[in-house]
Amino acid sequence: MHFHILTLFPEMVTGTLNTSITGRAMEKGLIRVDAVNIRDYSKDKHHHVDDAPYGGGAGMVMQPGPVFDAYEALAARLGKRPRVLYMTPQGRVFNQDIARELAQEEDLVFLCGHYEGIDERVLEMIVTDHISIGDYVLTGGELPAMVMIDCISRLIPGVLNNDVSAEFESFHDNLLEYPQYTRPESFMGRRVPEVLLSGHHKNIGQWRRQKAIERTLKERPDLLEQASLTPEEQAFLEELKKSAELTNG
């Protein structure tokens, strides 16, 4: 998997992604991260890449030329025109399903805007996906790009030491993850649930699923509409809802 980041601040993304799980994945050759400095494609002698918006308004807008030339040079090197993700709060909100979809690509380009955004014409010419990480505004697209790269990388075989981790983390079957515990068995009077000490894998699995359902109902009930539940788990969920209604009623 090769991530290409078109940015005005390459050191911002490379410094962060070279650490932890993504850093180890790069060392193993499982992923590559290439930060392309858009300023390198400015034809201005001072490497300016922005100008005042037509029609007036606050701030500056990134010019189309340097962005277009940066992408075209990348496409020429690759011998193809890879998918381009533009980081913007106006895009569809990134989630685990989108991450799984994007993890199937060989090359992904992340276009990071700054100032008041990027000239619309170049967005129309090269962008394939408008993606947001939430309904709020950030200074630039680098942080959203890094969030997405971290998430997508975890789905690439071999990146996690235990590939089962990626399969059963939060949002598996549209459920939040069950609670986790480790040593010591007792901490400040709080004990690890006995079922986790039993060694009975079927009971542990059932407990974890029920706790995931319980947590999802409490924290993100909207996810349950698309959750994959067995008839027994659906009955458990209905009992939880009835109990909650009695408590609140």
Coordinates of N, CA and C in Angstrom, one line a residue:
M1 N 0.8 -1.2 0.0 CA 0.0 0.0 0.0 C 0.9 1.2 0.0
H2 N 0.6 2.1 -0.9 CA 1.4 3.3 -1.0 C 0.5 4.6 -0.9
F3 N 0.8 5.3 0.2 CA 0.1 6.6 0.4 C 0.9 7.8 -0.1
H4 N 0.3 8.6 -0.9 CA 0.9 9.8 -1.4 C 0.1 11.0 -0.8
I5 N 0.9 11.9 -0.2 CA 0.2 13.1 0.5 C 0.7 14.3 -0.2
L6 N -0.3 15.0 -0.8 CA 0.0 16.3 -1.5 C -0.2 17.4 -0.4
T7 N 0.8 18.1 0.0 CA 0.8 19.0 1.2 C 1.7 20.1 1.1
L8 N 1.4 21.2 1.8 CA 2.4 22.3 2.0 C 3.3 22.1 3.1
F9 N 3.1 21.1 3.9 CA 3.9 20.8 5.1 C 4.3 19.3 5.2
P10 N 5.2 18.9 4.3 CA 5.5 17.5 4.3 C 6.1 17.0 5.6
E11 N 6.9 17.8 6.3 CA 7.5 17.4 7.6 C 6.5 17.1 8.6
M12 N 5.3 17.7 8.5 CA 4.3 17.5 9.5 C 3.8 16.0 9.5
V13 N 3.6 15.5 8.3 CA 3.0 14.2 8.1 C 4.1 13.1 8.3
T14 N 5.3 13.3 7.7 CA 6.3 12.2 7.8 C 6.8 12.1 9.2
G15 N 6.9 13.1 9.9 CA 7.4 13.0 11.3 C 6.5 12.2 12.2
T16 N 5.2 12.3 12.0 CA 4.2 11.6 12.8 C 4.1 10.2 12.3
L17 N 3.9 9.9 11.0 CA 3.7 8.6 10.5 C 4.9 7.7 10.6
N18 N 6.0 8.2 10.9 CA 7.2 7.4 11.0 C 7.3 6.7 12.4
T19 N 6.3 6.9 13.2 CA 6.4 6.3 14.6 C 5.3 5.3 14.8
S20 N 5.4 4.5 15.8 CA 4.5 3.5 16.3 C 4.2 2.5 15.2
I21 N 2.9 2.1 15.1 CA 2.5 1.0 14.2 C 2.8 1.3 12.7
T22 N 2.5 2.6 12.3 CA 2.7 2.9 10.9 C 4.2 3.0 10.6
G23 N 5.0 3.4 11.6 CA 6.4 3.4 11.4 C 7.0 2.0 11.2
R24 N 6.5 1.1 12.1 CA 7.0 -0.3 11.9 C 6.6 -0.9 10.6
A25 N 5.4 -0.6 10.2 CA 4.9 -1.1 8.9 C 5.7 -0.6 7.7
M26 N 6.2 0.6 7.8 CA 7.1 1.2 6.8 C 8.4 0.4 6.8
E27 N 8.9 0.2 8.0 CA 10.2 -0.5 8.1 C 10.1 -1.9 7.5
K28 N 8.9 -2.6 7.7 CA 8.7 -3.9 7.1 C 8.4 -3.9 5.6
G29 N 8.2 -2.7 5.1 CA 7.9 -2.6 3.6 C 6.4 -2.9 3.3
L30 N 5.6 -2.9 4.4 CA 4.1 -3.2 4.1 C 3.4 -2.0 3.6
I31 N 3.8 -0.8 4.0 CA 3.2 0.4 3.5 C 4.4 1.4 3.2
R32 N 4.0 2.4 2.3 CA 5.0 3.5 2.0 C 4.2 4.8 2.1
V33 N 4.9 5.8 2.6 CA 4.3 7.1 2.7 C 5.2 8.1 2.0
D34 N 4.6 8.8 1.0 CA 5.4 9.7 0.2 C 4.7 11.1 0.3
A35 N 5.4 12.0 1.0 CA 4.9 13.4 1.1 C 5.4 14.3 -0.1
V36 N 4.5 14.8 -0.9 CA 4.8 15.6 -2.0 C 4.6 17.1 -1.6
N37 N 5.6 17.9 -1.7 CA 5.5 19.3 -1.4 C 4.9 20.1 -2.6
I38 N 3.7 20.6 -2.4 CA 3.0 21.3 -3.5 C 3.8 22.5 -3.9
R39 N 4.5 23.1 -2.9 CA 5.3 24.4 -3.2 C 6.3 24.1 -4.3
D40 N 6.8 22.9 -4.4 CA 7.9 22.5 -5.4 C 7.3 22.7 -6.8
Y41 N 6.0 22.8 -7.0 CA 5.5 22.9 -8.3 C 4.9 24.3 -8.6
S42 N 5.3 25.3 -7.7 CA 4.9 26.7 -7.9 C 5.9 27.3 -9.0
K43 N 5.3 28.0 -9.9 CA 6.1 28.7 -10.9 C 6.5 30.1 -10.4
D44 N 6.1 30.5 -9.3 CA 6.4 31.8 -8.7 C 7.8 31.7 -8.1
K45 N 8.6 32.7 -8.3 CA 10.0 32.6 -7.8 C 10.1 32.6 -6.2
H46 N 9.0 33.0 -5.6 CA 9.0 32.9 -4.1 C 8.2 31.7 -3.6
H47 N 7.8 30.9 -4.6 CA 7.1 29.6 -4.3 C 5.7 29.9 -3.6
H48 N 5.1 31.0 -4.0 CA 3.8 31.2 -3.5 C 2.8 30.2 -4.2
V49 N 1.8 29.8 -3.4 CA 0.8 28.8 -3.9 C -0.6 29.3 -3.7
D50 N -0.8 30.5 -3.2 CA -2.1 31.0 -2.8 C -2.3 32.5 -3.4
D51 N -3.5 32.9 -3.4 CA -3.9 34.2 -3.9 C -5.2 34.6 -3.3
A52 N -5.6 35.9 -3.4 CA -6.9 36.4 -2.9 C -8.0 35.8 -3.7
P53 N -9.2 35.5 -3.0 CA -10.3 34.9 -3.8 C -11.0 35.9 -4.7
Y54 N -11.4 35.4 -5.9 CA -12.2 36.2 -6.7 C -13.5 36.5 -6.0
G55 N -14.1 37.7 -6.2 CA -15.3 38.1 -5.5 C -15.2 38.6 -4.1
G56 N -13.9 38.6 -3.6 CA -13.7 39.1 -2.3 C -13.9 38.1 -1.2
G57 N -13.6 38.5 0.0 CA -13.8 37.6 1.1 C -12.5 37.5 1.9
A58 N -12.6 36.9 3.1 CA -11.4 36.8 4.0 C -10.5 35.6 3.5
G59 N -9.2 35.8 3.9 CA -8.3 34.7 3.7 C -7.8 34.6 2.2
M60 N -7.0 33.5 2.0 CA -6.4 33.2 0.7 C -6.9 31.8 0.2
V61 N -6.8 31.6 -1.1 CA -7.2 30.4 -1.7 C -6.0 29.7 -2.4
M62 N -5.8 28.4 -2.2 CA -4.7 27.8 -2.9 C -5.0 27.8 -4.4
Q63 N -3.9 28.1 -5.2 CA -4.1 28.2 -6.7 C -4.1 26.8 -7.3
P64 N -4.8 26.7 -8.4 CA -5.0 25.4 -9.1 C -3.7 24.8 -9.7
G65 N -2.8 25.7 -10.2 CA -1.7 25.3 -11.0 C -0.7 24.3 -10.2
P66 N -0.2 24.8 -9.1 CA 0.7 23.9 -8.3 C 0.1 22.6 -7.9
V67 N -1.2 22.6 -7.5 CA -1.8 21.3 -7.1 C -2.0 20.4 -8.3
F68 N -2.4 20.9 -9.5 CA -2.6 20.1 -10.7 C -1.2 19.6 -11.1
D69 N -0.2 20.4 -11.1 CA 1.1 19.9 -11.6 C 1.7 18.9 -10.7
A70 N 1.5 19.0 -9.3 CA 2.0 18.0 -8.4 C 1.3 16.7 -8.6
Y71 N 0.0 16.7 -8.9 CA -0.7 15.4 -9.1 C -0.3 14.8 -10.5
E72 N -0.2 15.6 -11.5 CA 0.2 15.1 -12.8 C 1.6 14.5 -12.8
A73 N 2.5 15.1 -12.1 CA 3.9 14.6 -12.0 C 3.9 13.2 -11.2
L74 N 3.0 13.1 -10.2 CA 2.9 11.9 -9.5 C 2.3 10.8 -10.4
A75 N 1.2 11.2 -11.1 CA 0.6 10.2 -12.0 C 1.6 9.7 -13.1
A76 N 2.4 10.6 -13.5 CA 3.4 10.2 -14.6 C 4.4 9.2 -14.0
R77 N 4.8 9.5 -12.7 CA 5.8 8.6 -12.1 C 5.2 7.2 -11.9
L78 N 3.9 7.1 -11.5 CA 3.3 5.9 -11.2 C 2.8 5.1 -12.5
G79 N 2.6 5.9 -13.6 CA 2.1 5.3 -14.8 C 0.6 5.1 -14.7
K80 N -0.1 5.7 -13.8 CA -1.5 5.6 -13.7 C -2.0 6.8 -12.9
R81 N -3.4 7.0 -12.9 CA -4.0 8.1 -12.2 C -4.7 7.6 -11.0
P82 N -4.0 7.6 -9.8 CA -4.6 7.0 -8.6 C -5.8 7.8 -8.0
R83 N -6.5 7.2 -7.2 CA -7.7 7.8 -6.5 C -7.2 8.9 -5.6
V84 N -7.9 10.1 -5.7 CA -7.5 11.3 -4.9 C -8.6 11.6 -3.9
L85 N -8.2 11.6 -2.6 CA -9.0 12.0 -1.5 C -8.8 13.4 -1.1
Y86 N -9.8 14.3 -1.1 CA -9.6 15.6 -0.7 C -10.2 15.8 0.7
M87 N -9.4 16.2 1.7 CA -9.8 16.3 3.0 C -10.6 17.6 3.2
T88 N -11.9 17.5 3.5 CA -12.8 18.6 3.6 C -14.0 18.3 4.5
P89 N -14.4 19.2 5.4 CA -15.6 19.0 6.2 C -16.9 18.9 5.4
Q90 N -16.8 19.2 4.1 CA -18.0 19.1 3.2 C -18.1 17.7 2.6
G91 N -17.2 16.8 2.9 CA -17.2 15.4 2.3 C -18.0 14.4 3.1
R92 N -18.1 13.2 2.6 CA -18.8 12.2 3.4 C -17.9 11.8 4.6
V93 N -18.5 11.5 5.7 CA -17.8 11.3 6.9 C -17.1 9.9 6.9
F94 N -15.9 9.9 7.2 CA -15.0 8.7 7.2 C -15.5 7.8 8.3
N95 N -15.5 6.5 7.9 CA -15.9 5.5 8.9 C -15.2 4.2 8.6
Q96 N -15.4 3.1 9.4 CA -14.7 1.9 9.2 C -15.0 1.2 7.8
D97 N -16.2 1.4 7.4 CA -16.6 0.8 6.1 C -15.8 1.4 4.9
I98 N -15.6 2.7 5.0 CA -14.8 3.5 4.0 C -13.4 3.0 4.1
A99 N -12.9 2.9 5.3 CA -11.5 2.4 5.5 C -11.3 1.1 4.9
R100 N -12.2 0.1 5.0 CA -12.1 -1.2 4.4 C -12.1 -1.1 2.9
E101 N -12.9 -0.2 2.4 CA -13.0 0.0 0.9 C -11.6 0.5 0.4
L102 N -11.1 1.5 1.1 CA -9.9 2.2 0.6 C -8.7 1.3 0.8
A103 N -8.7 0.3 1.8 CA -7.6 -0.6 2.0 C -7.4 -1.5 0.9
Q104 N -8.3 -1.6 -0.1 CA -8.2 -2.5 -1.2 C -7.3 -1.8 -2.3
E105 N -7.1 -0.5 -2.2 CA -6.3 0.2 -3.3 C -4.8 -0.1 -3.1
E106 N -4.1 0.1 -4.2 CA -2.6 -0.1 -4.2 C -2.0 1.3 -3.9
D107 N -2.6 2.4 -4.4 CA -2.1 3.7 -4.3 C -3.3 4.6 -3.9
L108 N -3.1 5.5 -2.9 CA -4.1 6.5 -2.5 C -3.4 7.9 -2.4
V109 N -4.0 8.9 -3.0 CA -3.5 10.2 -2.9 C -4.4 11.0 -1.9
F110 N -3.7 11.7 -1.0 CA -4.4 12.6 0.0 C -4.1 14.0 -0.3
L111 N -5.1 14.8 -0.7 CA -4.9 16.2 -1.1 C -5.2 17.0 0.2
C112 N -4.2 17.7 0.7 CA -4.4 18.5 1.9 C -4.5 20.0 1.6
G113 N -5.7 20.6 1.8 CA -5.9 22.0 1.6 C -5.4 22.8 2.8
H114 N -5.3 24.2 2.6 CA -5.0 25.1 3.6 C -5.7 26.4 3.3
Y115 N -5.5 27.4 4.2 CA -6.1 28.7 4.1 C -7.6 28.6 3.9
E116 N -8.2 29.2 2.9 CA -9.7 29.1 2.7 C -10.1 28.0 1.8
G117 N -9.1 27.1 1.5 CA -9.4 26.0 0.6 C -8.6 26.0 -0.7
I118 N -9.0 25.2 -1.7 CA -8.3 25.1 -3.0 C -9.3 25.5 -4.1
D119 N -8.7 26.1 -5.1 CA -9.5 26.6 -6.3 C -10.4 25.4 -6.8
E120 N -11.7 25.6 -6.9 CA -12.6 24.6 -7.3 C -12.3 23.9 -8.6
R121 N -11.7 24.6 -9.5 CA -11.4 24.0 -10.8 C -10.5 22.8 -10.8
V122 N -9.5 22.8 -9.9 CA -8.6 21.7 -9.9 C -9.2 20.6 -9.1
L123 N -10.0 20.9 -8.1 CA -10.8 19.8 -7.4 C -11.6 19.0 -8.4
E124 N -12.3 19.7 -9.3 CA -13.2 19.1 -10.3 C -12.3 18.2 -11.2
M125 N -11.1 18.6 -11.4 CA -10.2 17.9 -12.4 C -9.6 16.6 -11.9
I126 N -9.2 16.6 -10.6 CA -8.4 15.5 -10.1 C -9.0 14.7 -8.9
V127 N -9.9 15.3 -8.2 CA -10.4 14.7 -6.9 C -11.5 13.6 -7.3
T128 N -11.3 12.5 -6.7 CA -12.4 11.4 -6.8 C -13.3 11.3 -5.6
D129 N -12.7 11.6 -4.4 CA -13.5 11.5 -3.2 C -13.3 12.7 -2.3
H130 N -14.4 13.3 -1.8 CA -14.4 14.3 -0.8 C -14.7 13.6 0.6
I131 N -13.7 13.7 1.5 CA -13.8 13.0 2.8 C -13.6 13.9 4.0
S132 N -14.5 13.7 5.0 CA -14.4 14.5 6.2 C -14.2 13.5 7.4
I133 N -13.5 14.0 8.4 CA -13.4 13.1 9.6 C -14.3 13.6 10.7
G134 N -15.2 14.6 10.4 CA -16.1 15.1 11.4 C -16.6 16.5 11.0
D135 N -17.7 16.9 11.7 CA -18.3 18.2 11.4 C -17.7 19.3 12.2
Y136 N -16.5 19.6 11.9 CA -15.7 20.7 12.5 C -14.7 21.1 11.5
V137 N -14.0 22.2 11.7 CA -13.1 22.8 10.8 C -11.7 22.8 11.4
L138 N -10.7 22.3 10.6 CA -9.3 22.3 11.1 C -8.5 23.3 10.2
T139 N -7.3 23.5 10.6 CA -6.4 24.5 9.9 C -6.0 23.9 8.5
G140 N -5.8 22.6 8.4 CA -5.4 22.0 7.1 C -5.8 20.6 7.1
G141 N -5.5 19.9 5.9 CA -5.9 18.6 5.7 C -5.0 17.5 6.2
E142 N -3.8 17.9 6.8 CA -2.8 16.9 7.2 C -3.3 16.0 8.3
L143 N -3.9 16.6 9.3 CA -4.3 15.8 10.4 C -5.4 14.8 10.0
P144 N -6.4 15.2 9.2 CA -7.4 14.2 8.7 C -6.7 13.1 7.9
A145 N -5.7 13.5 7.1 CA -5.0 12.5 6.2 C -4.3 11.5 7.1
M146 N -3.7 11.9 8.2 CA -2.9 11.0 9.1 C -3.9 10.1 9.8
V147 N -5.0 10.6 10.2 CA -6.0 9.8 10.9 C -6.5 8.7 10.0
M148 N -6.7 9.0 8.7 CA -7.2 8.0 7.8 C -6.1 7.0 7.4
I149 N -4.9 7.5 7.3 CA -3.8 6.5 6.9 C -3.6 5.6 8.1
D150 N -3.6 6.1 9.3 CA -3.5 5.2 10.5 C -4.5 4.1 10.5
C151 N -5.8 4.5 10.2 CA -6.9 3.6 10.3 C -6.8 2.6 9.1
I152 N -6.5 3.0 7.9 CA -6.4 2.1 6.8 C -5.3 1.2 6.9
S153 N -4.2 1.7 7.4 CA -3.0 0.8 7.6 C -3.2 -0.4 8.4
R154 N -4.0 -0.2 9.5 CA -4.3 -1.3 10.4 C -5.0 -2.5 9.7
L155 N -5.7 -2.2 8.6 CA -6.4 -3.2 7.9 C -5.6 -4.0 6.8
I156 N -4.3 -3.6 6.7 CA -3.5 -4.2 5.7 C -2.8 -5.4 6.4
P157 N -2.9 -6.6 5.8 CA -2.3 -7.8 6.4 C -0.9 -7.6 6.8
G158 N -0.6 -8.0 8.1 CA 0.8 -8.0 8.5 C 1.2 -6.7 9.3
V159 N 0.3 -5.6 9.2 CA 0.7 -4.4 9.8 C 0.5 -4.5 11.4
L160 N -0.6 -5.2 11.8 CA -0.7 -5.5 13.2 C 0.0 -6.8 13.5
N161 N 0.6 -6.9 14.7 CA 1.3 -8.1 15.1 C 0.3 -9.3 15.1
N162 N -0.9 -9.0 15.5 CA -2.0 -10.0 15.6 C -3.1 -9.5 14.7
D163 N -3.2 -10.1 13.5 CA -4.2 -9.6 12.5 C -5.6 -9.8 13.0
V164 N -5.8 -10.7 14.1 CA -7.2 -10.8 14.6 C -7.6 -9.5 15.3
S165 N -6.7 -8.7 15.7 CA -7.0 -7.4 16.4 C -7.8 -6.5 15.4
A166 N -7.4 -6.5 14.2 CA -8.1 -5.6 13.2 C -9.5 -6.1 13.0
E167 N -9.8 -7.4 13.1 CA -11.1 -8.0 12.8 C -12.1 -7.7 13.9
F168 N -11.6 -7.7 15.2 CA -12.5 -7.6 16.3 C -12.4 -6.4 17.1
E169 N -11.9 -5.3 16.5 CA -11.9 -4.0 17.2 C -13.3 -3.3 17.2
S170 N -13.3 -2.1 17.7 CA -14.6 -1.4 17.6 C -15.1 -1.3 16.2
F171 N -16.4 -1.4 16.1 CA -17.2 -1.3 14.8 C -17.2 -2.6 14.1
H172 N -16.6 -3.7 14.6 CA -16.8 -5.0 14.0 C -18.3 -5.4 14.2
D173 N -18.9 -5.8 13.1 CA -20.4 -6.0 13.1 C -21.2 -4.8 13.5
N174 N -20.6 -3.6 13.4 CA -21.3 -2.4 13.8 C -21.5 -2.3 15.3
L175 N -20.6 -2.9 16.1 CA -20.7 -2.8 17.5 C -19.4 -2.2 18.0
L176 N -19.5 -1.5 19.2 CA -18.3 -1.0 19.8 C -17.6 -2.2 20.5
E177 N -16.3 -2.0 20.8 CA -15.5 -3.1 21.4 C -15.9 -3.3 22.8
Y178 N -15.8 -4.6 23.2 CA -16.1 -5.0 24.6 C -14.9 -4.5 25.5
P179 N -15.2 -4.4 26.8 CA -14.1 -3.9 27.8 C -12.9 -4.9 27.8
Q180 N -11.8 -4.3 28.0 CA -10.5 -5.1 28.1 C -9.9 -5.0 29.5
Y181 N -9.3 -6.1 29.9 CA -8.7 -6.2 31.2 C -7.3 -6.9 31.1
T182 N -6.4 -6.6 32.1 CA -5.1 -7.3 32.2 C -4.7 -7.3 33.6
R183 N -3.5 -7.8 34.0 CA -3.1 -8.0 35.3 C -2.9 -6.6 35.9
P184 N -3.1 -6.4 37.3 CA -3.4 -7.5 38.2 C -4.9 -7.8 38.2
E185 N -5.3 -9.0 38.8 CA -6.7 -9.4 38.9 C -7.5 -8.4 39.7
S186 N -6.9 -7.8 40.7 CA -7.7 -6.9 41.5 C -6.9 -5.5 41.6
F187 N -7.6 -4.5 41.3 CA -7.0 -3.1 41.3 C -7.8 -2.2 42.1
M188 N -7.3 -1.7 43.2 CA -8.0 -0.8 44.1 C -9.5 -1.3 44.4
G189 N -9.6 -2.6 44.7 CA -10.9 -3.2 45.0 C -11.7 -3.6 43.8
R190 N -11.3 -3.3 42.6 CA -12.0 -3.7 41.4 C -11.4 -4.9 40.8
R191 N -12.2 -6.0 40.7 CA -11.7 -7.3 40.2 C -12.1 -7.4 38.7
V192 N -11.2 -8.2 38.0 CA -11.5 -8.6 36.7 C -12.7 -9.5 36.7
P193 N -13.7 -9.4 35.8 CA -14.8 -10.3 35.7 C -14.4 -11.8 35.7
E194 N -15.0 -12.6 36.5 CA -14.7 -14.0 36.7 C -14.7 -14.8 35.4
V195 N -15.6 -14.5 34.5 CA -15.7 -15.2 33.3 C -14.4 -15.2 32.5
L196 N -13.7 -14.0 32.6 CA -12.4 -13.9 31.8 C -11.3 -14.7 32.4
L197 N -11.4 -15.2 33.7 CA -10.4 -16.0 34.3 C -10.7 -17.5 34.2
S198 N -11.9 -17.8 33.6 CA -12.4 -19.2 33.6 C -11.7 -20.1 32.6
G199 N -11.2 -19.5 31.6 CA -10.6 -20.3 30.5 C -11.6 -20.9 29.6
H200 N -12.9 -20.6 29.8 CA -14.0 -21.2 29.0 C -14.2 -20.3 27.8
H201 N -13.7 -20.6 26.7 CA -13.7 -19.7 25.5 C -15.1 -19.4 25.0
K202 N -16.0 -20.3 25.1 CA -17.4 -20.1 24.6 C -18.0 -19.0 25.5
N203 N -17.9 -19.2 26.8 CA -18.5 -18.3 27.7 C -17.9 -16.9 27.6
I204 N -16.6 -16.9 27.4 CA -15.9 -15.6 27.3 C -16.4 -14.9 26.0
G205 N -16.5 -15.6 24.9 CA -17.0 -15.0 23.7 C -18.3 -14.5 23.8
Q206 N -19.2 -15.2 24.5 CA -20.6 -14.8 24.7 C -20.6 -13.5 25.6
W207 N -19.8 -13.5 26.7 CA -19.8 -12.3 27.5 C -19.3 -11.1 26.8
R208 N -18.3 -11.3 25.9 CA -17.7 -10.1 25.2 C -18.7 -9.6 24.2
R209 N -19.5 -10.5 23.5 CA -20.5 -10.0 22.6 C -21.6 -9.2 23.3
Q210 N -22.0 -9.8 24.5 CA -23.1 -9.1 25.2 C -22.6 -7.7 25.8
K211 N -21.3 -7.6 26.2 CA -20.8 -6.4 26.7 C -20.7 -5.4 25.5
A212 N -20.3 -5.9 24.3 CA -20.2 -5.0 23.2 C -21.6 -4.4 22.8
I213 N -22.6 -5.3 22.9 CA -24.0 -4.8 22.6 C -24.4 -3.8 23.7
E214 N -24.2 -4.1 24.9 CA -24.5 -3.2 26.0 C -23.9 -1.9 25.9
R215 N -22.6 -1.9 25.5 CA -21.8 -0.6 25.4 C -22.3 0.2 24.2
T216 N -22.6 -0.5 23.1 CA -23.1 0.2 21.9 C -24.5 0.8 22.2
L217 N -25.4 0.1 22.9 CA -26.7 0.7 23.2 C -26.5 1.9 24.1
K218 N -25.6 1.9 24.9 CA -25.4 3.1 25.8 C -24.7 4.3 25.1
E219 N -23.6 4.0 24.4 CA -22.8 5.0 23.8 C -23.2 5.4 22.4
R220 N -23.5 4.4 21.5 CA -23.8 4.7 20.1 C -25.0 3.9 19.6
P221 N -26.2 4.1 20.2 CA -27.4 3.3 19.8 C -27.7 3.4 18.3
D222 N -27.2 4.4 17.6 CA -27.5 4.6 16.2 C -26.8 3.4 15.4
L223 N -25.7 2.9 15.9 CA -25.0 1.8 15.2 C -25.8 0.5 15.2
L224 N -26.7 0.3 16.2 CA -27.4 -1.0 16.3 C -28.3 -1.2 15.1
E225 N -28.7 -0.2 14.4 CA -29.6 -0.4 13.3 C -29.0 -1.3 12.2
Q226 N -27.7 -1.2 12.1 CA -27.0 -2.0 11.1 C -26.2 -3.2 11.7
A227 N -26.3 -3.4 13.0 CA -25.5 -4.4 13.6 C -25.9 -5.8 13.2
S228 N -24.9 -6.7 13.1 CA -25.1 -8.1 12.8 C -25.3 -8.9 14.1
L229 N -26.5 -9.3 14.4 CA -26.8 -10.0 15.7 C -27.5 -11.3 15.4
T230 N -27.2 -12.3 16.2 CA -27.9 -13.6 16.1 C -29.2 -13.4 16.8
P231 N -30.2 -14.3 16.6 CA -31.5 -14.2 17.3 C -31.3 -14.1 18.8
E232 N -30.4 -14.8 19.4 CA -30.2 -14.8 20.8 C -29.7 -13.4 21.2
E233 N -28.8 -12.8 20.4 CA -28.2 -11.5 20.7 C -29.3 -10.4 20.6
Q234 N -30.2 -10.6 19.6 CA -31.3 -9.6 19.4 C -32.2 -9.7 20.6
A235 N -32.5 -10.9 21.1 CA -33.3 -11.0 22.3 C -32.6 -10.3 23.5
F236 N -31.3 -10.5 23.6 CA -30.6 -9.9 24.7 C -30.7 -8.4 24.6
L237 N -30.6 -7.8 23.4 CA -30.7 -6.4 23.2 C -32.1 -5.9 23.6
E238 N -33.1 -6.6 23.2 CA -34.5 -6.2 23.6 C -34.6 -6.2 25.1
E239 N -34.0 -7.1 25.8 CA -34.1 -7.1 27.2 C -33.4 -5.9 27.8
L240 N -32.3 -5.6 27.2 CA -31.5 -4.4 27.7 C -32.4 -3.1 27.5
K241 N -33.1 -3.0 26.4 CA -33.9 -1.8 26.1 C -35.0 -1.7 27.1
K242 N -35.7 -2.9 27.4 CA -36.8 -2.9 28.3 C -36.3 -2.5 29.7
S243 N -35.2 -3.0 30.1 CA -34.6 -2.6 31.4 C -34.3 -1.1 31.5
A244 N -33.8 -0.6 30.4 CA -33.4 0.9 30.3 C -34.7 1.7 30.4
E245 N -35.8 1.2 29.7 CA -37.1 2.0 29.8 C -37.6 2.0 31.2
L246 N -37.6 0.8 31.9 CA -38.1 0.8 33.2 C -37.3 1.7 34.1
T247 N -35.9 1.7 33.9 CA -35.1 2.6 34.8 C -35.4 4.0 34.6
N248 N -35.5 4.4 33.3 CA -35.7 5.8 32.9 C -37.2 6.3 33.1
G249 N -38.1 5.3 33.1 CA -39.5 5.6 33.2 C -40.0 5.7 34.6

